[in-house]
XYZ file of C-alpha atoms in Angstrom:
625
model
C 27.635 -91.994 -1.342
C 27.221 -88.295 -0.569
C 24.840 -85.922 -2.198
C 24.654 -82.074 -1.694
C 21.992 -79.410 -2.412
C 22.323 -75.713 -3.179
C 19.454 -74.708 -0.978
C 17.388 -76.861 1.344
C 14.337 -75.021 2.675
C 11.997 -76.731 5.080
C 9.768 -79.635 4.165
C 11.346 -80.953 0.950
C 10.925 -77.939 -1.332
C 14.101 -77.595 -3.428
C 15.081 -74.274 -4.921
C 17.695 -73.306 -7.476
C 18.909 -70.003 -8.872
C 17.266 -68.557 -11.988
C 18.812 -69.698 -15.278
C 18.685 -68.710 -18.900
C 15.690 -70.284 -20.603
C 17.891 -71.637 -23.434
C 20.502 -73.082 -21.144
C 20.713 -76.865 -21.044
C 20.081 -77.959 -17.482
C 22.221 -80.424 -15.608
C 22.732 -80.541 -11.848
C 25.222 -82.166 -9.609
C 23.311 -82.530 -6.382
C 25.185 -82.982 -3.164
C 23.426 -83.717 0.032
C 23.693 -85.441 3.354
C 24.495 -89.109 3.639
C 21.830 -91.505 2.490
C 21.445 -92.707 6.044
C 20.242 -89.259 7.065
C 18.042 -88.712 4.014
C 16.123 -91.429 2.223
C 17.234 -91.681 -1.411
C 13.924 -93.109 -2.567
C 12.089 -90.170 -1.045
C 14.521 -87.767 -2.707
C 13.837 -89.308 -6.105
C 10.186 -88.254 -5.734
C 11.104 -84.631 -5.102
C 11.329 -81.845 -7.665
C 13.770 -79.087 -8.396
C 11.799 -75.878 -8.597
C 13.414 -73.229 -10.741
C 12.025 -69.739 -10.263
C 12.186 -67.682 -13.418
C 11.502 -64.011 -13.475
C 7.799 -64.243 -14.260
C 7.305 -67.932 -14.950
C 8.145 -71.137 -13.202
C 10.117 -73.978 -14.777
C 9.647 -77.341 -13.185
C 12.412 -79.798 -13.941
C 11.314 -83.271 -13.123
C 14.009 -85.484 -11.612
C 14.588 -88.671 -13.611
C 14.402 -91.614 -11.247
C 17.840 -92.982 -12.008
C 20.965 -92.244 -10.005
C 24.445 -93.062 -11.225
C 27.232 -94.264 -9.002
C 28.727 -90.773 -9.035
C 25.594 -89.291 -7.505
C 24.712 -87.167 -10.538
C 21.017 -86.726 -11.353
C 20.158 -85.762 -14.909
C 17.187 -83.402 -15.280
C 15.093 -82.725 -18.337
C 14.344 -79.121 -19.220
C 10.725 -78.276 -20.051
C 9.372 -75.281 -21.910
C 8.414 -72.732 -19.193
C 5.253 -71.868 -21.110
C 3.984 -75.358 -20.352
C 3.969 -74.403 -16.677
C 2.411 -70.963 -16.967
C -0.288 -69.710 -14.636
C -2.993 -70.478 -17.195
C -1.618 -74.007 -17.514
C -1.989 -74.379 -13.750
C -5.619 -73.248 -14.040
C -6.220 -75.882 -16.711
C -4.673 -78.500 -14.449
C -6.953 -77.433 -11.593
C -9.981 -77.573 -13.896
C -9.157 -81.189 -14.683
C -9.745 -82.012 -11.005
C -13.410 -80.980 -11.108
C -15.358 -84.221 -10.980
C -18.864 -82.921 -11.697
C -20.196 -80.568 -14.353
C -22.343 -78.599 -11.923
C -23.211 -78.559 -8.248
C -25.550 -81.281 -7.086
C -24.415 -83.842 -9.613
C -22.790 -87.028 -8.286
C -19.032 -87.401 -8.590
C -17.753 -89.566 -11.406
C -15.017 -91.047 -9.210
C -15.397 -94.603 -7.941
C -13.815 -94.477 -4.504
C -12.320 -97.390 -2.592
C -11.231 -95.193 0.317
C -13.283 -92.665 2.247
C -12.579 -88.963 1.685
C -10.680 -88.442 4.924
C -8.676 -91.633 4.404
C -7.637 -90.311 1.000
C -6.855 -86.908 2.473
C -4.548 -88.540 4.991
C -2.784 -90.405 2.181
C -2.383 -87.180 0.187
C -0.825 -85.242 3.048
C 1.565 -88.110 3.709
C 2.598 -88.178 0.039
C 3.437 -84.468 0.352
C 5.607 -85.172 3.376
C 3.235 -83.511 5.832
C 3.454 -85.163 9.227
C 1.414 -84.674 12.390
C 4.161 -82.569 13.953
C 4.067 -80.264 10.918
C 0.289 -79.858 11.278
C 0.709 -79.143 14.996
C 3.162 -76.333 14.174
C 0.381 -74.539 12.273
C -1.609 -73.997 15.517
C -4.839 -74.102 13.543
C -8.128 -72.278 14.119
C -10.819 -74.376 12.377
C -14.152 -72.705 11.516
C -17.404 -74.230 10.195
C -20.942 -72.877 9.770
C -23.591 -71.925 7.243
C -23.333 -68.142 7.388
C -20.387 -65.969 8.321
C -17.546 -68.479 8.474
C -15.536 -66.573 5.865
C -16.054 -63.291 7.719
C -15.174 -64.914 11.059
C -11.962 -66.316 9.583
C -11.012 -62.946 8.090
C -11.660 -61.143 11.395
C -9.583 -63.757 13.239
C -6.688 -63.501 10.792
C -6.690 -59.723 10.921
C -6.722 -59.659 14.730
C -3.836 -62.100 15.162
C -1.812 -60.399 12.429
C -2.233 -57.084 14.252
C -1.034 -58.892 17.376
C 2.253 -59.515 15.553
C 1.849 -63.133 14.443
C 2.619 -64.471 10.975
C -0.743 -65.639 9.654
C -2.000 -68.050 7.031
C -5.625 -67.940 5.872
C -7.444 -70.519 3.734
C -10.975 -69.540 2.685
C -13.337 -70.314 -0.170
C -14.575 -69.784 -2.738
C -12.464 -67.324 -4.701
C -14.155 -64.561 -6.687
C -11.678 -63.699 -9.435
C -8.460 -65.656 -8.904
C -7.797 -68.911 -7.054
C -4.906 -67.282 -5.172
C -7.479 -65.356 -3.127
C -7.993 -68.569 -1.153
C -4.434 -68.469 0.208
C -3.393 -65.440 2.251
C -0.039 -64.974 3.961
C 0.079 -62.065 6.416
C -3.169 -60.734 4.998
C -2.087 -60.755 1.339
C -3.005 -63.323 -1.271
C -0.033 -65.485 -2.208
C 2.092 -64.162 -5.078
C 1.862 -65.794 -8.482
C 5.475 -67.019 -8.379
C 5.086 -68.612 -4.969
C 1.779 -70.139 -5.910
C 3.279 -71.744 -9.012
C 6.264 -73.090 -7.060
C 4.057 -74.772 -4.469
C 1.377 -75.786 -6.954
C 3.636 -77.674 -9.368
C 5.677 -79.242 -6.595
C 2.507 -80.680 -5.042
C 0.989 -81.548 -8.406
C 3.950 -83.624 -9.575
C 4.522 -85.236 -6.184
C 0.913 -86.448 -6.165
C 0.997 -87.487 -9.830
C 4.038 -89.666 -9.174
C 2.362 -91.508 -6.341
C -1.016 -92.319 -7.850
C -2.354 -95.806 -7.298
C -5.153 -97.720 -8.938
C -7.432 -96.879 -6.023
C -5.912 -93.450 -5.286
C -6.542 -90.999 -8.154
C -5.592 -87.336 -8.144
C -7.612 -85.505 -5.485
C -10.727 -83.592 -6.611
C -10.378 -79.814 -6.727
C -11.166 -78.816 -3.135
C -9.165 -81.698 -1.684
C -6.159 -80.637 -3.745
C -6.553 -76.988 -2.689
C -6.766 -78.070 0.952
C -3.522 -80.073 0.922
C -1.904 -77.286 -1.095
C -2.909 -74.768 1.595
C -1.419 -76.950 4.337
C 1.825 -77.340 2.365
C 2.035 -73.591 1.723
C 1.464 -72.644 5.361
C 3.977 -75.195 6.635
C 6.664 -74.060 4.201
C 5.931 -70.385 4.889
C 6.336 -71.061 8.629
C 3.172 -69.276 9.729
C 2.496 -68.908 13.460
C -1.212 -69.585 13.015
C -3.347 -71.009 10.195
C -7.017 -70.067 10.040
C -8.839 -72.730 8.030
C -12.412 -72.358 6.771
C -14.415 -75.539 6.281
C -15.514 -76.004 2.680
C -18.834 -77.803 3.135
C -20.339 -79.350 6.251
C -17.638 -80.415 8.669
C -17.591 -84.110 9.531
C -16.731 -85.252 5.997
C -15.101 -82.045 4.782
C -11.596 -82.218 3.347
C -10.305 -79.811 6.001
C -11.278 -82.313 8.710
C -7.985 -84.043 8.021
C -6.886 -81.604 10.731
C -6.707 -83.745 13.859
C -5.570 -81.329 16.559
C -6.523 -77.689 16.006
C -5.989 -75.222 18.809
C -9.642 -74.132 18.800
C -12.795 -74.654 16.717
C -15.665 -72.317 15.863
C -19.208 -72.896 14.600
C -20.863 -69.862 12.983
C -24.579 -69.288 12.460
C -26.366 -72.334 11.063
C -29.121 -72.362 8.456
C -30.635 -74.289 5.584
C -28.055 -74.673 2.823
C -26.470 -77.525 0.860
C -29.417 -79.679 1.863
C -28.750 -82.135 -0.966
C -25.606 -83.151 0.934
C -26.098 -82.189 4.582
C -29.764 -83.021 5.098
C -33.134 -81.293 5.132
C -33.295 -80.360 8.825
C -31.264 -78.078 11.051
C -30.539 -81.063 13.280
C -28.889 -82.945 10.418
C -26.949 -79.876 9.292
C -25.761 -79.113 12.840
C -24.573 -82.708 13.229
C -22.383 -82.355 10.141
C -20.961 -79.019 11.329
C -20.185 -80.442 14.782
C -18.043 -83.047 13.042
C -15.033 -80.743 13.405
C -15.170 -81.075 17.202
C -12.108 -82.867 18.610
C -11.817 -84.358 22.122
C -10.726 -81.793 24.720
C -10.221 -79.097 22.045
C -12.148 -75.936 23.075
C -14.951 -74.830 20.766
C -17.149 -71.749 20.474
C -20.430 -71.031 18.756
C -22.934 -68.195 18.481
C -26.632 -68.173 19.367
C -28.373 -70.821 17.262
C -31.970 -71.997 16.788
C -32.904 -74.433 19.563
C -32.897 -77.504 17.306
C -29.343 -76.668 16.170
C -27.840 -75.750 19.544
C -29.230 -78.907 21.141
C -27.358 -81.024 18.604
C -24.134 -79.036 19.075
C -24.305 -79.428 22.841
C -25.011 -83.152 22.553
C -22.103 -83.721 20.171
C -19.802 -81.631 22.358
C -20.736 -83.670 25.431
C -20.167 -86.962 23.592
C -16.751 -85.808 22.402
C -15.692 -84.206 25.729
C -15.473 -80.828 24.020
C -15.699 -77.664 26.140
C -18.271 -75.656 24.174
C -19.015 -71.993 24.938
C -21.726 -69.737 23.498
C -20.692 -66.251 22.385
C -23.083 -63.292 22.517
C -23.048 -60.656 19.720
C -20.532 -57.856 20.041
C -21.874 -54.646 21.552
C -20.814 -51.722 19.294
C -19.827 -49.820 22.465
C -17.015 -52.310 22.976
C -15.401 -51.016 19.768
C -14.727 -47.577 21.317
C -15.896 -45.718 18.209
C -14.106 -48.015 15.747
C -16.127 -49.366 12.799
C -15.954 -52.982 11.740
C -14.110 -53.507 8.470
C -16.972 -55.684 7.202
C -20.351 -53.949 6.884
C -23.720 -55.190 8.081
C -25.293 -55.664 11.486
C -24.795 -59.440 11.225
C -21.040 -58.879 11.357
C -21.274 -58.108 15.085
C -22.068 -61.818 15.535
C -19.089 -62.912 13.434
C -16.745 -60.402 15.074
C -17.711 -61.649 18.539
C -16.936 -65.236 17.560
C -13.596 -64.168 16.080
C -12.697 -62.376 19.320
C -13.497 -65.501 21.336
C -11.453 -67.709 19.003
C -8.461 -65.371 19.100
C -8.549 -65.022 22.875
C -8.690 -68.782 23.247
C -5.841 -69.186 20.757
C -3.708 -66.709 22.712
C -4.528 -68.565 25.928
C -3.741 -72.012 24.516
C -0.462 -70.867 22.946
C 0.770 -69.052 26.056
C 0.363 -65.502 24.721
C -2.732 -64.409 26.623
C -1.025 -62.352 29.301
C 0.510 -60.071 26.657
C -2.946 -58.800 25.694
C -5.508 -59.592 28.412
C -5.254 -59.468 32.178
C -8.662 -61.072 32.604
C -9.298 -63.827 30.065
C -13.060 -63.723 30.709
C -13.410 -59.998 29.992
C -14.373 -58.620 26.569
C -15.226 -55.117 27.686
C -11.717 -53.749 27.212
C -10.468 -54.914 23.835
C -6.746 -54.230 23.308
C -5.633 -51.998 20.449
C -4.438 -54.874 18.173
C -7.920 -56.412 18.401
C -9.579 -53.105 17.513
C -7.194 -52.547 14.595
C -7.809 -56.071 13.345
C -11.580 -55.711 13.503
C -11.512 -52.368 11.676
C -9.112 -53.371 8.877
C -10.565 -56.804 8.045
C -11.505 -57.084 4.377
C -13.379 -59.707 2.384
C -14.322 -59.012 -1.220
C -17.846 -59.699 -2.359
C -19.428 -59.531 1.087
C -21.255 -56.248 1.732
C -18.778 -54.505 -0.565
C -19.580 -51.150 -2.168
C -17.797 -50.241 -5.399
C -18.008 -46.898 -7.177
C -17.499 -47.309 -10.938
C -15.434 -44.296 -12.000
C -15.047 -45.506 -15.602
C -18.236 -43.653 -16.533
C -16.383 -40.417 -15.724
C -13.116 -41.315 -17.432
C -14.769 -41.727 -20.856
C -16.292 -38.235 -21.070
C -15.372 -35.886 -23.924
C -12.890 -33.075 -23.325
C -15.482 -30.355 -23.748
C -17.927 -31.971 -21.346
C -18.462 -30.635 -17.889
C -17.182 -32.483 -14.796
C -20.724 -33.475 -13.924
C -21.631 -34.705 -17.405
C -22.711 -38.189 -16.399
C -24.532 -39.876 -13.597
C -23.111 -42.115 -10.898
C -22.935 -45.896 -10.995
C -22.466 -47.656 -7.649
C -22.429 -51.430 -7.182
C -23.440 -53.055 -3.901
C -21.920 -56.536 -3.961
C -22.937 -59.374 -1.681
C -22.664 -63.053 -2.512
C -25.630 -64.071 -0.351
C -27.159 -67.331 -1.548
C -29.094 -68.772 1.394
C -32.405 -67.496 2.837
C -30.748 -66.193 6.006
C -27.861 -64.483 4.217
C -30.249 -62.998 1.667
C -32.264 -61.440 4.478
C -29.084 -59.962 5.972
C -28.064 -58.697 2.528
C -31.402 -56.941 2.012
C -31.137 -55.245 5.420
C -27.572 -54.115 4.682
C -28.430 -52.778 1.214
C -31.491 -50.904 2.441
C -29.492 -49.243 5.177
C -26.538 -48.522 2.890
C -28.524 -46.735 0.177
C -30.236 -44.559 2.782
C -27.001 -43.703 4.564
C -24.630 -43.662 1.586
C -22.611 -40.760 2.929
C -21.566 -42.728 5.996
C -20.572 -45.910 4.134
C -17.071 -46.565 2.898
C -16.727 -47.789 -0.673
C -13.990 -48.630 -3.140
C -13.431 -46.826 -6.414
C -12.755 -48.796 -9.594
C -11.942 -47.253 -12.950
C -9.974 -44.209 -11.828
C -6.400 -43.754 -10.690
C -5.571 -43.762 -6.991
C -4.448 -40.135 -7.375
C -7.968 -39.076 -8.278
C -9.930 -41.552 -6.194
C -10.279 -39.218 -3.202
C -11.704 -36.534 -5.466
C -14.252 -38.991 -6.826
C -15.330 -39.937 -3.345
C -15.871 -36.307 -2.425
C -17.726 -35.693 -5.682
C -20.102 -38.590 -5.050
C -20.948 -37.430 -1.569
C -21.635 -33.885 -2.737
C -24.140 -34.926 -5.396
C -27.091 -34.986 -3.052
C -29.376 -33.519 -5.717
C -29.097 -36.549 -7.980
C -32.042 -38.877 -8.377
C -31.225 -42.262 -6.894
C -32.675 -45.412 -8.417
C -32.128 -48.938 -7.160
C -31.595 -51.814 -9.583
C -31.205 -55.513 -8.803
C -28.749 -57.691 -10.737
C -29.456 -61.287 -9.756
C -28.562 -64.845 -10.581
C -28.347 -68.042 -8.535
C -27.393 -71.647 -9.143
C -30.179 -73.908 -10.323
C -29.782 -76.050 -7.192
C -30.880 -73.025 -5.150
C -34.528 -72.198 -4.612
C -35.272 -68.720 -5.992
C -38.833 -69.016 -4.633
C -37.217 -68.672 -1.203
C -34.372 -66.284 -2.052
C -36.134 -63.598 -4.094
C -38.947 -62.961 -1.552
C -36.269 -62.180 1.023
C -35.007 -59.357 -1.192
C -38.450 -58.049 -2.088
C -39.979 -58.160 1.378
C -37.025 -56.970 3.456
C -36.138 -54.106 1.116
C -39.776 -53.049 0.806
C -40.217 -53.038 4.576
C -37.358 -50.532 4.714
C -38.907 -48.366 2.003
C -36.513 -49.475 -0.749
C -38.104 -50.513 -4.063
C -36.253 -51.617 -7.161
C -36.850 -49.700 -10.371
C -35.633 -52.650 -12.356
C -34.555 -56.248 -11.834
C -31.959 -57.582 -14.269
C -31.184 -61.254 -14.815
C -28.068 -62.388 -16.671
C -25.960 -65.567 -16.765
C -22.593 -65.699 -15.052
C -19.333 -65.954 -16.979
C -17.819 -68.385 -14.486
C -18.563 -72.020 -15.083
C -18.725 -74.653 -12.364
C -16.397 -76.970 -14.285
C -13.726 -74.381 -15.085
C -11.131 -72.599 -12.928
C -10.110 -69.274 -14.425
C -7.690 -66.524 -13.479
C -8.053 -62.757 -13.316
C -6.395 -62.565 -16.733
C -8.646 -65.129 -18.382
C -10.391 -63.897 -21.491
C -14.080 -63.063 -21.306
C -15.953 -64.798 -24.093
C -17.974 -62.476 -26.301
C -19.952 -65.363 -27.772
C -23.470 -65.249 -26.360
C -25.141 -67.097 -29.211
C -24.939 -70.424 -27.403
C -25.931 -69.111 -23.984
C -29.065 -70.796 -22.639
C -31.187 -68.129 -20.972
C -34.077 -70.344 -19.867
C -33.034 -70.091 -16.202
C -32.868 -66.286 -16.420
C -36.308 -66.146 -18.007
C -37.729 -68.289 -15.183
C -36.176 -65.941 -12.612
C -37.686 -62.988 -14.455
C -41.116 -64.601 -14.416
C -40.883 -65.334 -10.698
C -39.877 -61.738 -9.951
C -42.863 -60.414 -11.884
C -45.204 -62.671 -9.947
C -43.695 -61.563 -6.638
C -43.951 -57.869 -7.418
C -47.180 -57.774 -9.444
C -49.145 -60.548 -7.767
C -49.639 -64.280 -8.198
C -51.866 -64.038 -11.252
C -49.857 -61.405 -13.089
C -48.833 -62.406 -16.580
C -45.587 -61.275 -18.158
C -46.183 -58.836 -20.961
C -43.082 -59.002 -23.098
C -44.340 -56.172 -25.301
C -44.675 -53.626 -22.515
C -41.934 -51.455 -21.114
C -42.399 -53.120 -17.750
C -40.505 -56.161 -18.955
C -37.698 -56.217 -21.480
C -36.054 -59.335 -22.880
C -33.252 -59.708 -25.391
C -32.613 -62.725 -27.561
C -29.003 -63.976 -27.430
C -28.244 -62.791 -30.968
C -29.090 -59.164 -30.188
C -26.604 -56.720 -28.662
C -28.416 -55.858 -25.426
C -26.326 -52.748 -24.874
C -27.947 -51.180 -27.921
C -31.462 -51.667 -26.554
C -32.872 -48.859 -24.473
C -34.972 -49.643 -21.436
C -37.086 -46.772 -20.191
C -36.407 -46.034 -16.549
C -39.563 -45.907 -14.513
C -40.645 -46.254 -10.909
C -42.513 -49.504 -11.423
C -41.058 -52.114 -9.067
C -41.908 -54.871 -11.533
C -39.706 -53.631 -14.409
C -37.366 -56.432 -15.497
C -34.812 -57.287 -18.151
C -32.961 -60.415 -19.263
C -29.518 -59.816 -20.751
C -27.566 -62.409 -22.730
C -24.303 -61.729 -20.911
C -22.737 -59.818 -18.040
C -20.482 -57.679 -20.275
C -23.547 -56.404 -22.140
C -25.271 -55.778 -18.801
C -22.392 -53.687 -17.440
C -22.118 -51.773 -20.706
C -25.831 -50.945 -20.646
C -25.660 -49.759 -17.036
C -22.700 -47.515 -17.849
C -24.397 -46.125 -20.940
C -27.514 -45.433 -18.882
C -25.752 -43.191 -16.351
C -23.655 -41.504 -19.047
C -26.845 -40.397 -20.767
C -28.376 -38.970 -17.607
C -26.169 -36.675 -15.467
C -28.906 -36.384 -12.851
C -29.009 -40.138 -12.151
C -27.383 -42.044 -9.341
C -27.801 -45.748 -10.078
C -27.379 -48.079 -7.080
C -27.118 -51.696 -8.254
C -27.424 -54.578 -5.801
C -25.550 -57.628 -7.141
C -26.448 -60.774 -5.219
C -27.610 -64.385 -5.307
C -24.278 -65.945 -6.229
C -20.613 -65.453 -5.372
C -19.855 -66.442 -8.975
C -21.980 -63.521 -10.170
C -20.303 -61.120 -7.734
C -16.825 -62.289 -8.758
C -17.626 -61.918 -12.450
C -18.932 -58.378 -11.957
C -15.782 -57.455 -10.024
C -13.629 -58.912 -12.792
C -15.436 -56.805 -15.401
C -15.263 -53.619 -13.317
C -11.515 -53.996 -12.825
C -10.798 -54.322 -16.552
């Protein structure tokens, strides 16, 4: 019996031409002889039909007639919309919030299950080897290091795949091909193909993978099918037991700066945390790390020796080596991440036989080639030391108002959520607000045609009064008693004092995956603000002294009950560093900030948003609407 296919891309993804939505679907599928292609395997595959803006998945009925005709059942495309995919992803979240135990009873270990999942998707060791993977772990800077590495190798002319986490606005941010997040159509094609393939092969002791495990195997499938030359993979959490450690033979591994984070899983000491991170080491695979505290580096060296891993330490990048070029990611700590990325890319070029095209001396870093410099300068990662100018406050002015009829609203976004990253964030923010003219920032709320004019306008308004606000939230598993002092002390030591600290709940929920188009709920009546009130109280104690009591009646502290529209409440701006406010929602917070600068043309409001990547992502989502 012979069977044929219209189109047979690599790795069992089947494509067909677009069809009319109302057309009844029936396919005669011709392919190679059964001896050259396993019929049972074929019956588990799916025909992916790309529609103009939606994806229709037609599931192959597992019955084959003697004439080789497979009947397919047509499904309503709306059932496989992007929002439906987000709902499917949400169903894979096994805990309501971070720190809670998983509800899954597991017979197999995580990595054993991961291996079973990749095999179900038809991913073999030779396919993984073709990805020529750079695998990166660490507490701080692993996302930045991955982005620098991807940008460098893309500028060198290689087709790149990048898998990072978490996403800020849309899950597709986690999957980049040649520097761009994967398109919605491609994402849906790969997503539903993997989803149904896994669903069909579930066993009693092998349920659907939890969210991050699914995203990891999806990333591997995408990069294999997209035929990337290199895949840069960021570890999700830890290393040894992380889902990405299903990777058996990367080209090179990297360990970024280590610190105290995720202690409920990785341990309460740097030694324990370092041991988990070193779990990505593979025998004879070269690895690089940056300067670490002694207790951490000792563990890394010990684990490297035990695993016969050649481990090298990388010193921070000297700005002189950049020949006047600025790093695409701001902050002094990025010189550490950039140096590690350079080492990883050089090693990757060496191991893949491409070194001589870029470096004559593999041990030299003093003469970086142009593709490396371009990559370092164009690297971009949202929500990390990102400055956004909100031009919407200008676009809403009345026709008879003057050009300078409202103040300026600038957001400084950094998803720092560990003590070390919070310290780096405070240093970056303090430097940025003092040297605002020399910092690049994005403009949201105004057309690209006018964005250059807005930038010039902002820089010329040197006579405006600048005030610094803090917009903060963190997960309840974090310790704000450690995080908030880092902001207060490091900013104060640089002469930066906050006029007001604002605390508001995030829109994103730990048990829900949303898209950029997801609706923002306006219902704040059910929002529990007890965590925000506790953060407010801690801030007051830090800034006013241990024995200071919160006076809710004074203008130093303002709180709003959930049933009151916070945007209608006026908070008097003053220079008191202890001024605070609790808002019932982020939309009301953003509206109040915008109203504040619209009322005062002489005001430049610089708002540091930090403590949580969820908070940063939600603010970005609101600013872009």
